Structures are given as C-alpha cells and as structure tokens.
GROMACS .gro file of C-alpha atoms in nm:
model
  115
    1MET     CA    1  -1.483  -0.295  -0.893
    2GLY     CA    2  -1.370   0.060  -0.941
    3ASP     CA    3  -1.175   0.283  -1.190
    4VAL     CA    4  -0.888   0.472  -1.034
    5SER     CA    5  -1.023   0.783  -1.198
    6GLU     CA    6  -1.292   0.771  -0.944
    7LEU     CA    7  -1.061   0.842  -0.668
    8ASN     CA    8  -0.922   1.161  -0.535
    9ALA     CA    9  -0.585   1.258  -0.691
   10GLU     CA   10  -0.372   1.170  -0.391
   11ASP     CA   11  -0.523   0.818  -0.364
   12ALA     CA   12  -0.495   0.750  -0.747
   13LYS     CA   13  -0.121   0.873  -0.708
   14ILE     CA   14  -0.029   0.601  -0.455
   15ILE     CA   15  -0.200   0.316  -0.632
   16THR     CA   16   0.006   0.437  -0.948
   17LEU     CA   17   0.338   0.457  -0.749
   18ALA     CA   18   0.257   0.106  -0.597
   19ARG     CA   19   0.192  -0.047  -0.942
   20SER     CA   20   0.524   0.115  -1.096
   21SER     CA   21   0.725  -0.016  -0.800
   22ARG     CA   22   0.578  -0.369  -0.867
   23ALA     CA   23   0.637  -0.365  -1.240
   24ARG     CA   24   1.006  -0.213  -1.202
   25ALA     CA   25   1.110  -0.476  -0.961
   26GLY     CA   26   0.905  -0.759  -1.124
   27ALA     CA   27   0.775  -0.825  -0.779
   28ALA     CA   28   0.467  -1.004  -0.679
   29GLU     CA   29   0.311  -0.694  -0.506
   30GLY     CA   30   0.378  -0.325  -0.487
   31ALA     CA   31   0.263  -0.095  -0.225
   32ALA     CA   32   0.283   0.279  -0.137
   33VAL     CA   33   0.169   0.463   0.177
   34ARG     CA   34   0.118   0.833   0.248
   35ASP     CA   35   0.191   0.973   0.594
   36GLU     CA   36   0.028   1.234   0.787
   37THR     CA   37   0.248   1.516   0.613
   38GLY     CA   38   0.188   1.381   0.266
   39ARG     CA   39   0.499   1.216   0.200
   40THR     CA   40   0.491   0.890   0.022
   41TYR     CA   41   0.682   0.556   0.056
   42THR     CA   42   0.699   0.295  -0.209
   43ALA     CA   43   0.796  -0.055  -0.175
   44THR     CA   44   0.775  -0.411  -0.335
   45SER     CA   45   0.739  -0.760  -0.171
   46VAL     CA   46   1.062  -0.913  -0.061
   47ASP     CA   47   1.115  -1.285  -0.139
   48LEU     CA   48   1.473  -1.394  -0.040
   49PRO     CA   49   1.554  -1.743   0.102
   50SER     CA   50   1.604  -1.583   0.450
   51LEU     CA   51   1.343  -1.299   0.428
   52LYS     CA   52   0.998  -1.278   0.301
   53LEU     CA   53   0.804  -0.960   0.351
   54SER     CA   54   0.483  -0.818   0.186
   55ALA     CA   55   0.486  -0.495   0.008
   56LEU     CA   56   0.253  -0.322   0.246
   57LYS     CA   57   0.487  -0.433   0.552
   58VAL     CA   58   0.804  -0.308   0.378
   59ALA     CA   59   0.621   0.027   0.284
   60VAL     CA   60   0.492   0.064   0.640
   61ALA     CA   61   0.856  -0.022   0.778
   62MET     CA   62   1.013   0.251   0.566
   63ALA     CA   63   0.766   0.513   0.664
   64VAL     CA   64   0.841   0.428   1.028
   65SER     CA   65   1.205   0.438   0.984
   66SER     CA   66   1.175   0.789   0.815
   67GLY     CA   67   0.992   0.929   1.119
   68ALA     CA   68   0.614   0.898   1.018
   69GLU     CA   69   0.410   0.921   1.303
   70ASP     CA   70   0.066   0.837   1.119
   71LEU     CA   71  -0.058   0.710   0.803
   72GLU     CA   72  -0.346   0.875   0.596
   73ALA     CA   73  -0.352   0.585   0.327
   74ALA     CA   74  -0.204   0.276   0.180
   75ALA     CA   75  -0.232   0.115  -0.139
   76VAL     CA   76  -0.142  -0.241  -0.242
   77VAL     CA   77  -0.115  -0.371  -0.599
   78THR     CA   78  -0.148  -0.739  -0.585
   79PRO     CA   79  -0.290  -1.054  -0.759
   80ALA     CA   80  -0.454  -1.169  -0.437
   81GLU     CA   81  -0.814  -1.043  -0.372
   82THR     CA   82  -0.728  -0.884  -0.015
   83PRO     CA   83  -0.422  -0.838   0.148
   84ASP     CA   84  -0.312  -1.083   0.422
   85PRO     CA   85  -0.464  -0.997   0.760
   86SER     CA   86  -0.127  -0.933   0.907
   87ASP     CA   87  -0.066  -0.660   0.629
   88ILE     CA   88  -0.369  -0.479   0.747
   89THR     CA   89  -0.260  -0.489   1.109
   90ALA     CA   90   0.073  -0.352   1.013
   91VAL     CA   91  -0.097  -0.052   0.824
   92ARG     CA   92  -0.348   0.001   1.143
   93ASP     CA   93  -0.062  -0.019   1.394
   94LEU     CA   94   0.087   0.321   1.241
   95GLY     CA   95  -0.244   0.470   1.097
   96PRO     CA   96  -0.553   0.320   1.288
   97LYS     CA   97  -0.772   0.546   1.048
   98ALA     CA   98  -0.591   0.492   0.725
   99GLN     CA   99  -0.784   0.350   0.430
  100ILE     CA  100  -0.628   0.073   0.245
  101LEU     CA  101  -0.682   0.072  -0.125
  102VAL     CA  102  -0.647  -0.274  -0.277
  103ALA     CA  103  -0.574  -0.290  -0.668
  104ALA     CA  104  -0.536  -0.553  -0.892
  105PRO     CA  105  -0.194  -0.566  -1.116
  106ASP     CA  106  -0.369  -0.360  -1.397
  107GLY     CA  107  -0.441  -0.078  -1.145
  108THR     CA  108  -0.826  -0.149  -1.123
  109LEU     CA  109  -0.944  -0.070  -0.778
  110ARG     CA  110  -1.083  -0.385  -0.605
  111THR     CA  111  -1.186  -0.274  -0.274
  112THR     CA  112  -1.106  -0.002  -0.010
  113LEU     CA  113  -1.083  -0.123   0.353
  114THR     CA  114  -1.148   0.123   0.628
  115ASP     CA  115  -1.130   0.127   0.987
   0.00000   0.00000   0.00000
C-alpha cells in the first residue's frame, strides 16, 4: 500500500518504534502511540496463560497510566490485515480523532484508519 517514507517523520517514527518493540520481544504485534504532548509509548502483545492483550491495548493503557489525556496517532505492526475492532475502540476511547497506522511486519504501511 504505502511506503513509510511517504509519512511525516513523527508517524514514521511510531511505526519504527512499534516494529522495533515487536522484534525485540519476538511478539506477534508491536504498537506505539503518540499523546497530545508528543510523548510516545511502545508495547507488544501479551500472550500469557492468564493474560492476553493486544499491543495497541497495552500501548493505550501505558499512555493512560502515564497521564495522557488524548492521542494524536497510533501505529500497530501486525501480520493481520487490520486490527481487531476492540483495539480500534481502545484507541478511540483516549484519542477520538487519532489516526491509526497499520503496518506489515516489514514496516510497509497497509492502511491508515481515521475517525
């Protein structure tokens, strides 16, 4: 669909951070969100016997627990074509207008979801 180089630098950065987190942890998904002040939060999916969370949900939770009041953007690196609808809802709960960048494991931008 798209090349990360076509994105602005801040959006390309959160895709790179999400991809790096995924690779470092060997997780199925990596995500990063950027809050209203420009701070970023990275996360990976959690797959434990008693706890399963998507990378986007963990990243949103990290932003909330750090005091973020809004999200400007979110990125997820995943083998899936699109995030689970509940992941989109979690992003929208904190950032109703945040764009969601969906990238393949190689970092190729698949799609951008907007409000």
